[in-house]
Coordinates of C-alpha atoms in Angstrom, one line a residue:
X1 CA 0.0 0.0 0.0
X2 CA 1.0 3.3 -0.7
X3 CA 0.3 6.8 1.0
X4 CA 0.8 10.7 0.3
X5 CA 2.5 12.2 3.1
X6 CA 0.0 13.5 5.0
X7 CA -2.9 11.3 4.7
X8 CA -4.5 9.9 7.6
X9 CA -2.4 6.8 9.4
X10 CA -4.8 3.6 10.3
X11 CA -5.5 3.2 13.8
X12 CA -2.9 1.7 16.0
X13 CA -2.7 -2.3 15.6
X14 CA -2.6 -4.7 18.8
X15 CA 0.7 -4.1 20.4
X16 CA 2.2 -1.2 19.5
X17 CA 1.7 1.7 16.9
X18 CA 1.0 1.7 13.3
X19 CA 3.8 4.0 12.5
X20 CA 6.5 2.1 13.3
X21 CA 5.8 0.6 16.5
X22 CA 5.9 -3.1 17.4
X23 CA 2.6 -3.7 15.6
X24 CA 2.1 -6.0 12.4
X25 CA 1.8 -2.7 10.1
X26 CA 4.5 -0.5 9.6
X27 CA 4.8 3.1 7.9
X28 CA 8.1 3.8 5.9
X29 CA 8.6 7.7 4.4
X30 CA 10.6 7.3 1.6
X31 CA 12.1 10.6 0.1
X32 CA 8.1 12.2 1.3
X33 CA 6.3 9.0 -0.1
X34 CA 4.8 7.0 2.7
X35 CA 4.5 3.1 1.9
X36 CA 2.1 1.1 4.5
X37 CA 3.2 -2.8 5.1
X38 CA 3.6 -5.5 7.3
X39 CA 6.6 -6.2 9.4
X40 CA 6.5 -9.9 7.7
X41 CA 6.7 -8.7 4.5
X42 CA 9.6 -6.6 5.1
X43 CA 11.3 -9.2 7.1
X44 CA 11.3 -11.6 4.4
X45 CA 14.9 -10.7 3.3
X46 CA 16.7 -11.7 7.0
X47 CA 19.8 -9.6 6.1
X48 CA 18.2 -6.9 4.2
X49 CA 18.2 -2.8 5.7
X50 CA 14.7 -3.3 5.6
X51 CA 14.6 -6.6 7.8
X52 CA 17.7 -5.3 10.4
X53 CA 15.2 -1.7 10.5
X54 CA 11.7 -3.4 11.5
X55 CA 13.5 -6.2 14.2
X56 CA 14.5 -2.7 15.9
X57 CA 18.3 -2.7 15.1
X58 CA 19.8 0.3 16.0
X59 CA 20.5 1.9 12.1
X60 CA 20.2 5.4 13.2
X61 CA 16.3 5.9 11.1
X62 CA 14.2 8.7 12.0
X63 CA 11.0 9.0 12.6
X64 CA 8.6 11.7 11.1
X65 CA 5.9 13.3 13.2
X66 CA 3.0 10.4 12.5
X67 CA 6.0 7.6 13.1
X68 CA 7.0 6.2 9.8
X69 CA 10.4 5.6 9.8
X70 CA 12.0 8.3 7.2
X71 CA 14.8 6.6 4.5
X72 CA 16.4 9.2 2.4
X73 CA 15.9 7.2 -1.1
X74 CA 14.1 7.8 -4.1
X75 CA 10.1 6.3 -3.7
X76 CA 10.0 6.4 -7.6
X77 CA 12.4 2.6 -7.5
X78 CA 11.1 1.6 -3.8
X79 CA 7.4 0.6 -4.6
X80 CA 9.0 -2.5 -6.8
X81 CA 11.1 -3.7 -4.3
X82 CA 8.5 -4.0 -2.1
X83 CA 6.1 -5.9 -4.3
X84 CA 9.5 -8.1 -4.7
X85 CA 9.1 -8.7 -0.9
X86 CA 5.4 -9.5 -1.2
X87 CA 5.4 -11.8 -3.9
X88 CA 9.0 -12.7 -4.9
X89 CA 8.4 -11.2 -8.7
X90 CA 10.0 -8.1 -9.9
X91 CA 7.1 -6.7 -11.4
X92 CA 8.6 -3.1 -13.6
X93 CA 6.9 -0.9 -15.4
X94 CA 7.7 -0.6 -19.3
X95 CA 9.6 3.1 -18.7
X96 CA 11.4 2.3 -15.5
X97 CA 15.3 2.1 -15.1
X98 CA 16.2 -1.3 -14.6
X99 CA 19.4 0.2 -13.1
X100 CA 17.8 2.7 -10.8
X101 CA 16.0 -0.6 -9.1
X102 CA 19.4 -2.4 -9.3
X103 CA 20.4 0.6 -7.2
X104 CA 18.1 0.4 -4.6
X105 CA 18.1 -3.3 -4.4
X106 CA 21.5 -3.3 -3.3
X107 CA 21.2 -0.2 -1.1
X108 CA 18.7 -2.4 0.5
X109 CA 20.7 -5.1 0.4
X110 CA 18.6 -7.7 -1.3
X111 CA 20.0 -10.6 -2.5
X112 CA 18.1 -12.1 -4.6
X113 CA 16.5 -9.3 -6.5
X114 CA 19.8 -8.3 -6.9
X115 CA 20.8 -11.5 -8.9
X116 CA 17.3 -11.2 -11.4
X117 CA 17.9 -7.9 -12.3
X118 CA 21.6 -8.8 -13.0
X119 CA 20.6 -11.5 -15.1
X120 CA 18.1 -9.5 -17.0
X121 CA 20.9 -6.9 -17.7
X122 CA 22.9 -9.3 -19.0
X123 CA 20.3 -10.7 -20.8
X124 CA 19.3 -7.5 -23.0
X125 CA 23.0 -6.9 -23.5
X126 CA 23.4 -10.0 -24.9
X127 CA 20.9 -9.7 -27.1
X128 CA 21.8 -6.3 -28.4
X129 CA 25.9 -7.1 -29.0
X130 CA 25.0 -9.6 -30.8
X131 CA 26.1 -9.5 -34.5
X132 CA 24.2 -11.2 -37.1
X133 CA 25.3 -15.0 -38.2
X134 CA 27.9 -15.7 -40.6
X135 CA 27.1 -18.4 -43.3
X136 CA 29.9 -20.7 -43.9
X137 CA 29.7 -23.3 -47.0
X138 CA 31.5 -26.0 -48.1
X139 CA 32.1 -27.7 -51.4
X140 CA 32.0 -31.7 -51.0
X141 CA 32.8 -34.2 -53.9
X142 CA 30.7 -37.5 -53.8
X143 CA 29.9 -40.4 -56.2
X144 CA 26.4 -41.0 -57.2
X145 CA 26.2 -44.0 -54.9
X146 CA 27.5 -41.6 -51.8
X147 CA 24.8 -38.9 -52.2
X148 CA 21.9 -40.3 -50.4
X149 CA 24.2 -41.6 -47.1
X150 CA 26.1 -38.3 -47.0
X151 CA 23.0 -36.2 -47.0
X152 CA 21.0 -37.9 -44.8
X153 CA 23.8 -37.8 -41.7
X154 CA 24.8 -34.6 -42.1
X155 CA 24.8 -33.2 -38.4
X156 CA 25.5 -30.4 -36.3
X157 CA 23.9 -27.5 -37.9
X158 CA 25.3 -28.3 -41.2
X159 CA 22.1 -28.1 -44.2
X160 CA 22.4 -29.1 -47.9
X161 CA 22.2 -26.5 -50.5
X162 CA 22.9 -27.2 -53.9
X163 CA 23.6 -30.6 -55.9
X164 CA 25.6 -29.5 -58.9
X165 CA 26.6 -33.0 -61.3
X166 CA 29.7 -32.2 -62.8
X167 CA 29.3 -34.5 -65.8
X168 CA 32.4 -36.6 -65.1
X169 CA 31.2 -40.4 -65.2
X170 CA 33.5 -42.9 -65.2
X171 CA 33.2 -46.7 -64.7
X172 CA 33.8 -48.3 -61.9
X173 CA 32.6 -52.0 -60.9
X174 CA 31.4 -52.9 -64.1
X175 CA 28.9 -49.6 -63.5
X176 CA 29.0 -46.1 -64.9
X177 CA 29.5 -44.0 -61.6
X178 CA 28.2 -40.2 -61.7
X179 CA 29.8 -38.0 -59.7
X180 CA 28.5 -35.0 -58.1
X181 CA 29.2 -31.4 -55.8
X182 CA 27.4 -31.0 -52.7
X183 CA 27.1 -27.6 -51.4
X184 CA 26.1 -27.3 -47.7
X185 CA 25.6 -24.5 -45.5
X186 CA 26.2 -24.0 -41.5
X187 CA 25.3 -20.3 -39.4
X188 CA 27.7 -18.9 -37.0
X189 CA 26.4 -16.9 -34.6
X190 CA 29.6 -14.5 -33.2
X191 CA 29.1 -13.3 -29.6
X192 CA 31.1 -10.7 -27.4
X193 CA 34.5 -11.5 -27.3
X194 CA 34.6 -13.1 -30.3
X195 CA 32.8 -16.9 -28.6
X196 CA 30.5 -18.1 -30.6
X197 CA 27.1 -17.8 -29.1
X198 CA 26.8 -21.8 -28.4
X199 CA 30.6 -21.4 -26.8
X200 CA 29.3 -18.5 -24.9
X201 CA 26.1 -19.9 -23.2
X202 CA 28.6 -23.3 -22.4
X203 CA 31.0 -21.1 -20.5
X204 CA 28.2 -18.8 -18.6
X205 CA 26.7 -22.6 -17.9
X206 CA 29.7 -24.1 -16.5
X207 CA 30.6 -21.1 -14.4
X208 CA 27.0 -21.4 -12.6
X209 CA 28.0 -25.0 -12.2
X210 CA 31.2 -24.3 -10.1

């Protein structure tokens, strides 16, 4: 829930005060925008600010005159890191800053969110370096009685193109034998750093592994 400074607080909850208190709601003023939540969903990060602020650790917060704890950050980046909190999706808006959440999140100190953004940086950057593919053919010499075993176990990305018979029969066996150039065709996708884009999600792969 979120709250213009200066609306009216809800009424203090069993055990302590609404505003900041030892209640189940509490009121956080962020840069003048108040936010209203519970102290479980803001304790659902154990080593977050936000977790350390409501168990009552002593981080030097302020209070502003209805209670709400006061947190000198911008509100604009702070309502999606609180839905994080609630439902564990990062939930952004088509014209917000991944980076100015990133910021926050790691003000914060919030692990996880941390990590998806990341990823979904990474992710977009990827996507935009990357150049287009290169097509690389090859020029391979069968017989007539080669053709259909070569085609048909061709592998790993390779694709025929062209069948061109170069006219040159000759007998072999007892049988005229035909012989013919295949043309076949394989796309390379380049990557940063000059890995090819199968060589590049390997290595991101095996370095999650370790």
């Amino acid at each position: 829930m979120r709250m213009e400074a200066g609306e009216a607080a809800p009424p203090p909850g069993p055990g302590g005060r609404a505003g900041g208190g030892w209640g189940k709601w509490v009121r956080l003023n962020v840069g003048g925008t108040v936010f209203l939540t519970t102290r479980q969903t803001l304790c659902r990060e154990q080593k977050s600010f936000l977790s350390r602020l409501c168990q009552g650790e002593e981080l030097q917060s302020d209070r502003d005159e209805t209670g709400a704890y006061l947190i000198d950050r911008d509100p604009t980046y702070f309502g999606p890191i609180l839905n994080f909190l609630r439902h564990g999706k990062l939930v952004l808006d088509k014209d917000m800053a991944e980076e100015g959440v990133l910021e926050e999140a790691e003000f914060y100190n919030i692990g996880p969110l941390i990590r998806i953004i990341k990823d979904r940086m990474e992710e977009k950057d990827y996507t935009v370096t990357q150049v287009p593919p290169k097509h690389v053919y090859r020029v391979l010499q069968c017989q007539e009685e080669e053709l259909t075993q070569m085609v048909s176990t061709m592998s790993d990305g390779w694709r025929f193109e062209q069948l061109v018979n170069i006219g040159s029969s000759y007998n072999y066996g007892g049988e005229d034998q035909a012989e013919f150039l295949c043309v076949v065709s394989k796309e390379l996708y380049s990557a940063p750093h000059g890995l090819s884009s199968e060589s590049s999600r390997k290595t991101k792969a095996q370095a999650g592994e370790q």
